[in-house]
PDB file of C-alpha atoms in Angstrom:
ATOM      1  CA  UNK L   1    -263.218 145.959  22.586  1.00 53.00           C
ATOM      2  CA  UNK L   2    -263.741 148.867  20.735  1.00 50.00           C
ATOM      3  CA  UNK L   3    -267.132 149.815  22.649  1.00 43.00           C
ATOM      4  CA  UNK L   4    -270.476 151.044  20.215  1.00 41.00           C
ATOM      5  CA  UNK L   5    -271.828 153.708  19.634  1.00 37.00           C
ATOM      6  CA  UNK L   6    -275.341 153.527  18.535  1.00 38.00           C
ATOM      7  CA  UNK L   7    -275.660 157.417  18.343  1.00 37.00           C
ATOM      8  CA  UNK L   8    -272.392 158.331  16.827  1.00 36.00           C
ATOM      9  CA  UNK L   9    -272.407 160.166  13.265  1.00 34.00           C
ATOM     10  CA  UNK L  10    -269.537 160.738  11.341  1.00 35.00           C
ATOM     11  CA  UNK L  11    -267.765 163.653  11.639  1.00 34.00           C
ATOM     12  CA  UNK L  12    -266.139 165.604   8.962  1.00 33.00           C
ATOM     13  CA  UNK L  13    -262.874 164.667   9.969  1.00 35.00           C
ATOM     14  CA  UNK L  14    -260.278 162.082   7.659  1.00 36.00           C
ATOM     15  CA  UNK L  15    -261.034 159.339  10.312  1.00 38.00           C
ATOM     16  CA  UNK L  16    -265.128 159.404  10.331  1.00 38.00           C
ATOM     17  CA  UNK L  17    -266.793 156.644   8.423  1.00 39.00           C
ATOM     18  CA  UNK L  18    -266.437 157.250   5.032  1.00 39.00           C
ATOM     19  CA  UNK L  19    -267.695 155.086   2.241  1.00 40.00           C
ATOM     20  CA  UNK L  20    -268.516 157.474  -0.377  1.00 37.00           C
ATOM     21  CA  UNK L  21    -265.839 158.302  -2.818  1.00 36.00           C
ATOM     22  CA  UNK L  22    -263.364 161.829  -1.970  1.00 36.00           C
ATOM     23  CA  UNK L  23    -263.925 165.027  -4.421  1.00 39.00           C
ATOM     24  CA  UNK L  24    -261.185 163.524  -6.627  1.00 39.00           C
ATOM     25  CA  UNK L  25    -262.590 161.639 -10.203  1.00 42.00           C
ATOM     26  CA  UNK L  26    -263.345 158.415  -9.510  1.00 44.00           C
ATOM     27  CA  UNK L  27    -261.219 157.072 -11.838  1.00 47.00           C
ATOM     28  CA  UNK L  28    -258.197 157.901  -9.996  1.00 54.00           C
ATOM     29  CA  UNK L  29    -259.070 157.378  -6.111  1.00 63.00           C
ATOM     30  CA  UNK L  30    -261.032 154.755  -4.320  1.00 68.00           C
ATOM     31  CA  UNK L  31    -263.539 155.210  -1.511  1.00 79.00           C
ATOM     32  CA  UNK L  32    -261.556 155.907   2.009  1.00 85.00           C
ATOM     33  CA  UNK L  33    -261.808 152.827   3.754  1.00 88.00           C
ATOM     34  CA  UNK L  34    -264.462 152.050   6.545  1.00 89.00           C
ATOM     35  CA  UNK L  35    -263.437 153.687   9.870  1.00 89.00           C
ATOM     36  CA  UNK L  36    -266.416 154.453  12.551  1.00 83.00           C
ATOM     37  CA  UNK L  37    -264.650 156.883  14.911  1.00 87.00           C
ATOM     38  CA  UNK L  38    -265.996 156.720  18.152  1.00 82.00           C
ATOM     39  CA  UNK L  39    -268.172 159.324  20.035  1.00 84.00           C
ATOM     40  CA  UNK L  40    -266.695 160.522  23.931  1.00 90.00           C
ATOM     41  CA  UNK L  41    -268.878 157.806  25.649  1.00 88.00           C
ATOM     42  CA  UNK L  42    -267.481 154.948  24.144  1.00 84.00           C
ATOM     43  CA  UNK L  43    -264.211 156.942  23.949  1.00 87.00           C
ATOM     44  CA  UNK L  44    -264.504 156.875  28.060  1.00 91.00           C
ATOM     45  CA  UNK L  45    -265.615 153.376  28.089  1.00 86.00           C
ATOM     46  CA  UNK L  46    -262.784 151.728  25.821  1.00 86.00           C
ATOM     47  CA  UNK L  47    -260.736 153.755  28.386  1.00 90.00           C
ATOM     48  CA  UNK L  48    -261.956 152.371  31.361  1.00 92.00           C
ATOM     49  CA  UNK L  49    -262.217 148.817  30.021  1.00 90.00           C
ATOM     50  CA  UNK L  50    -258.530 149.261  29.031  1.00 90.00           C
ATOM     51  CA  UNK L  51    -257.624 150.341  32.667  1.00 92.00           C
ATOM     52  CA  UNK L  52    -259.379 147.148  34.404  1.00 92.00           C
ATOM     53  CA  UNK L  53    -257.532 144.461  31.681  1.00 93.00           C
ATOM     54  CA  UNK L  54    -254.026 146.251  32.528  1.00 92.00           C
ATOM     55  CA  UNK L  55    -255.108 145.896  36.170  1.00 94.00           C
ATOM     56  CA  UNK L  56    -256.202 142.084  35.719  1.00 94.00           C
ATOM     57  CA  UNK L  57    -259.699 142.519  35.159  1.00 91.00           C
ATOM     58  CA  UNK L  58    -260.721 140.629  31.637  1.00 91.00           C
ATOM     59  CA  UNK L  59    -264.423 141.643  30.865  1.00 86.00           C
ATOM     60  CA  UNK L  60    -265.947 138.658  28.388  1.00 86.00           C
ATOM     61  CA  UNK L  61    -262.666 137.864  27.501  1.00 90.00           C
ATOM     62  CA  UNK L  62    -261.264 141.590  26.785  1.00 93.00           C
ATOM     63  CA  UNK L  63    -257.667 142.342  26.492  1.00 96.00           C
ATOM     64  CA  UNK L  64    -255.491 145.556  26.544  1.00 96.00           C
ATOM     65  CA  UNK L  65    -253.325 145.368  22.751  1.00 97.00           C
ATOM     66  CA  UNK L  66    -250.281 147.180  22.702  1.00 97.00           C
ATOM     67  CA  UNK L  67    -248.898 148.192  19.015  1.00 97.00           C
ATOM     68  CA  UNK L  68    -246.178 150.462  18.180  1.00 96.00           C
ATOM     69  CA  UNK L  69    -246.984 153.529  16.092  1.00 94.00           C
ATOM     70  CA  UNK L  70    -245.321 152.822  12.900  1.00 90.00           C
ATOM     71  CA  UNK L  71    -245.076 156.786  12.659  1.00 91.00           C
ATOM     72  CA  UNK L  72    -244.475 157.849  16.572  1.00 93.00           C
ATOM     73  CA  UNK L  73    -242.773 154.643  17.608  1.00 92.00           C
ATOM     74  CA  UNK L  74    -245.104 155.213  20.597  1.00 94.00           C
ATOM     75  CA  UNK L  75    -246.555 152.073  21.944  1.00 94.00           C
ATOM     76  CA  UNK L  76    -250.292 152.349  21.490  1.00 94.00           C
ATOM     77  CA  UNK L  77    -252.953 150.665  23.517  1.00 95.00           C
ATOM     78  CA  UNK L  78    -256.652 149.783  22.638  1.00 94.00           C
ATOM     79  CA  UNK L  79    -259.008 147.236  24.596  1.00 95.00           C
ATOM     80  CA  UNK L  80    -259.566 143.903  22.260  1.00 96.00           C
ATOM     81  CA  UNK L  81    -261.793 141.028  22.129  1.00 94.00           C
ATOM     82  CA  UNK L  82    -259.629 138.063  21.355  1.00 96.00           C
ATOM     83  CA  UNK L  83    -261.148 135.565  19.732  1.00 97.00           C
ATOM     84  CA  UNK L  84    -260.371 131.811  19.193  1.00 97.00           C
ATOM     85  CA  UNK L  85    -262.012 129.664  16.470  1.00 97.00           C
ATOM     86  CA  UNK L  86    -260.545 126.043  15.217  1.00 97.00           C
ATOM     87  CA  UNK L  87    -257.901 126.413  17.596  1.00 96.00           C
ATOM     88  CA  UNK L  88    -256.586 129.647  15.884  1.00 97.00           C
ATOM     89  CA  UNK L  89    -256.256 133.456  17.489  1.00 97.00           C
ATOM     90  CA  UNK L  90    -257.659 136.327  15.676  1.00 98.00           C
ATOM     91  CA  UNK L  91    -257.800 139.746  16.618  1.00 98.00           C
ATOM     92  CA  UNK L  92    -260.944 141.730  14.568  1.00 97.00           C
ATOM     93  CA  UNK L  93    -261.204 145.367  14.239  1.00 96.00           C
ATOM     94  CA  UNK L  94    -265.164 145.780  13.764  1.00 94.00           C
ATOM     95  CA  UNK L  95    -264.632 149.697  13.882  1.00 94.00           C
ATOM     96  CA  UNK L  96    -262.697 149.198  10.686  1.00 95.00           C
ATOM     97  CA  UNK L  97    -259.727 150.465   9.557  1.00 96.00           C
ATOM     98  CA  UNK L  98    -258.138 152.016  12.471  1.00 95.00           C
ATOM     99  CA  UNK L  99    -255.348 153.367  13.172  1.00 94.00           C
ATOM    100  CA  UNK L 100    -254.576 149.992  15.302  1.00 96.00           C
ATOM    101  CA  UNK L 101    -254.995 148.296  12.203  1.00 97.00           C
ATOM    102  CA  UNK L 102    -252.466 150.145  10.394  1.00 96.00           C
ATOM    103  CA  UNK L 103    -249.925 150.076  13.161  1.00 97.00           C
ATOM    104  CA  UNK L 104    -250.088 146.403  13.286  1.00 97.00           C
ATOM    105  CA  UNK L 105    -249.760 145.856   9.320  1.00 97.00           C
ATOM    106  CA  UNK L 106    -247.087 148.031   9.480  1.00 96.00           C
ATOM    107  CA  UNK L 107    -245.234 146.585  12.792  1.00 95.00           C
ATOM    108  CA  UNK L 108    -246.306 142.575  11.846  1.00 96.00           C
ATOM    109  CA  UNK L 109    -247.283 142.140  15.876  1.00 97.00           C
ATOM    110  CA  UNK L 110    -248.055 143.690  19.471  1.00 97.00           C
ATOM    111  CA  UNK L 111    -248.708 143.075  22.800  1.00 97.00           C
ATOM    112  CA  UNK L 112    -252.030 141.502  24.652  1.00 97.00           C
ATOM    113  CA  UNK L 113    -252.551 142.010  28.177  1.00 96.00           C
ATOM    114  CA  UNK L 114    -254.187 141.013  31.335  1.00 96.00           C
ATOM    115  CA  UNK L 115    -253.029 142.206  34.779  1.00 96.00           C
ATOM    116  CA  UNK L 116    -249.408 141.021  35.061  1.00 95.00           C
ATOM    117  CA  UNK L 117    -249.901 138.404  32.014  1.00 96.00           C
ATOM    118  CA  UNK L 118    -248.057 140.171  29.145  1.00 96.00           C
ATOM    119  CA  UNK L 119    -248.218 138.006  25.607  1.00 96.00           C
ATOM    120  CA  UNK L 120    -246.826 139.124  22.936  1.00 97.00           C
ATOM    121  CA  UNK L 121    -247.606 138.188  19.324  1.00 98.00           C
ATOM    122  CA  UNK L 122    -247.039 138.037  15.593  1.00 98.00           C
ATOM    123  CA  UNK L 123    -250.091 138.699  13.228  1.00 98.00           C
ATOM    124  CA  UNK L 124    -250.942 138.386   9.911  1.00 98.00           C
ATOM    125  CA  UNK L 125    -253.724 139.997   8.134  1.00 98.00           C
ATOM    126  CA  UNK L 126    -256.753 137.123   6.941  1.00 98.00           C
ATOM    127  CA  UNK L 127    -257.723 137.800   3.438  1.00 98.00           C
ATOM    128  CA  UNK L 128    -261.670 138.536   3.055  1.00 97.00           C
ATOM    129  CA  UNK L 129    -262.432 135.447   1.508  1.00 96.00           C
ATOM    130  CA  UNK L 130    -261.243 133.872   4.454  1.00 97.00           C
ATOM    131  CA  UNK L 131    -263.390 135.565   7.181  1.00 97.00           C
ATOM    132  CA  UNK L 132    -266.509 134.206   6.895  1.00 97.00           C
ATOM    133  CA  UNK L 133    -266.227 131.491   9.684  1.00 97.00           C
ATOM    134  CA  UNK L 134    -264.370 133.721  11.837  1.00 98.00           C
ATOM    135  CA  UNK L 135    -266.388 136.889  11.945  1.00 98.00           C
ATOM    136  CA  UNK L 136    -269.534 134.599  12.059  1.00 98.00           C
ATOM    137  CA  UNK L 137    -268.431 133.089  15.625  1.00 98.00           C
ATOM    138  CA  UNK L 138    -267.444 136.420  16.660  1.00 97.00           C
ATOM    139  CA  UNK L 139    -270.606 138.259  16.329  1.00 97.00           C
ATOM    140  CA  UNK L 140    -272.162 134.695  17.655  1.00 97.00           C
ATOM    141  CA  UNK L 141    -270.061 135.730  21.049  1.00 95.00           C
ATOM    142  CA  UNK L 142    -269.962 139.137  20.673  1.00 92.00           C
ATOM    143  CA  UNK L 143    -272.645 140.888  18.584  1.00 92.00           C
ATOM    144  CA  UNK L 144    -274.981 141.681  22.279  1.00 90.00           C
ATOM    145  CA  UNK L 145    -271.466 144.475  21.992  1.00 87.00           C
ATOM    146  CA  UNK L 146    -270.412 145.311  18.452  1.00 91.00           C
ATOM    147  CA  UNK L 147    -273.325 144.915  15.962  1.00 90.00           C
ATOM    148  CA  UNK L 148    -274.109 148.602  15.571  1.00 90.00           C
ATOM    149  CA  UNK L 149    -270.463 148.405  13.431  1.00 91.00           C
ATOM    150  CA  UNK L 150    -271.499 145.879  11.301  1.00 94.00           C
ATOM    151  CA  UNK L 151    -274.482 147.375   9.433  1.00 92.00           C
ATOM    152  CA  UNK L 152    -276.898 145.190   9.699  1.00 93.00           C
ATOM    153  CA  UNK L 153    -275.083 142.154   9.264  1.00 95.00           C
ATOM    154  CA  UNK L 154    -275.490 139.557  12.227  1.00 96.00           C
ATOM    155  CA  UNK L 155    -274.300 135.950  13.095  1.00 96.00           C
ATOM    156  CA  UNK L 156    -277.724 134.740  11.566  1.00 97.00           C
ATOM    157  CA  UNK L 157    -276.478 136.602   7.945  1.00 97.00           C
ATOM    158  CA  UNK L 158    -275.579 134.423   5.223  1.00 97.00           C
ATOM    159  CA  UNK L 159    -272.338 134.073   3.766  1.00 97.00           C
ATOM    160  CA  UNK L 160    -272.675 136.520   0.959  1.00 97.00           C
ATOM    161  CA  UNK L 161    -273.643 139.393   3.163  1.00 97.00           C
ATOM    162  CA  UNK L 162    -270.722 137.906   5.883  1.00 97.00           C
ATOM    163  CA  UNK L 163    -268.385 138.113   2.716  1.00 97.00           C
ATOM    164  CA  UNK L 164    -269.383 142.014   1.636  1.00 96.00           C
ATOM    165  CA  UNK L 165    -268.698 142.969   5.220  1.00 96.00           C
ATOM    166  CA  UNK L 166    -265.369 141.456   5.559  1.00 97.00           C
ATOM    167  CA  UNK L 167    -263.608 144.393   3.770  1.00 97.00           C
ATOM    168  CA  UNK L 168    -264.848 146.521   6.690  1.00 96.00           C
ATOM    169  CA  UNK L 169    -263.262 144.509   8.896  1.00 97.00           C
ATOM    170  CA  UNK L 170    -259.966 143.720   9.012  1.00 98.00           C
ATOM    171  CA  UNK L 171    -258.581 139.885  10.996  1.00 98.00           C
ATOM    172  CA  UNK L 172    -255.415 138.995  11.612  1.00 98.00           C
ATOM    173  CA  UNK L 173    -254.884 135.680  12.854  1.00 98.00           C
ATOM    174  CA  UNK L 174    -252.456 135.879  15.754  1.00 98.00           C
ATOM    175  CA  UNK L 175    -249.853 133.440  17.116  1.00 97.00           C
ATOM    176  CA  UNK L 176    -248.797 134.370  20.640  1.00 94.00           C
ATOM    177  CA  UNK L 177    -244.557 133.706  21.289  1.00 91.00           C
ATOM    178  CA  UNK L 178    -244.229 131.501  24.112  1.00 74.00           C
TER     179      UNK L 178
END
């Protein structure tokens, strides 16, 4: 679910927000990608909202998402909001490029859970031009929770602003193993 945090700042640490470009020349390093790290409230939250969907307890549709650490090879568990639209799974990361995200590129799927219920999944990452739709009807379900990570941008943006968002955000469309 990755919980907001309305009053957290970036920290000075390699996984605050970032968008401005390192001390190195331009010309030879991007900008670090979007990550908003969060702040010991929603730290405590995400951990309690993890705790009830491993004990059964889905709040607005919230699952527990199991990767493994493509470094650690320890599993690694983060409360998500999974979302369906056109009859297709997607898992969104709307704190950006975390280190969920990377785990899962790196590892191709995971684990969702719910109580006892135990699904596991490939993914595959949704390229930005593709998002649109699908991070439109999420923030239509879920922007009352996540907003605050999107800058501004709302279900009631257009496409264009949708579409300069979606590198923030990284989808991957999901296809649970039966």
């Amino acid at each position: 679910m990755e919980t907001p945090s309305p009053s957290a700042t970036p920290s000075s640490s390699a996984d605050a927000t970032s968008t401005a470009p390192s001390s190195t020349p331009a010309s030879s390093h991007s900008p670090a990608p979007y990550y908003l790290r969060s702040n010991a409230v929603s730290g405590r939250l995400n951990n309690v909202i993890g705790w009830l969907a491993r004990h059964g307890l889905s709040l607005a549709g919230s699952a527990e998402l199991s990767v493994r650490g493509h470094k650690s090879g320890q599993m690694q568990r983060i409360p998500v909001n999974p979302h369906t639209y056109d009859g297709a799974q997607y898992l969104l990361s709307v704190r950006g490029h975390s280190q969920w995200v990377r785990n899962l590129r790196a590892g191709g799927g995971g684990e969702l859970r719910v109580g006892r219920k135990v699904r596991g999944f490939s993914a595959v990452e949704v390229p930005d031009a593709e998002k649109v739709a699908v991070l439109r009807t999420y923030l239509e379900r879920w922007g009352w929770q996540v907003n605050s990570y999107f800058r501004g941008v709302t279900a009631k943006s257009t496409d264009s602003e949708l579409l300069a968002a979606a590198p923030d955000h990284p989808v991957f469309r999901i296809t649970v193993e039966k």
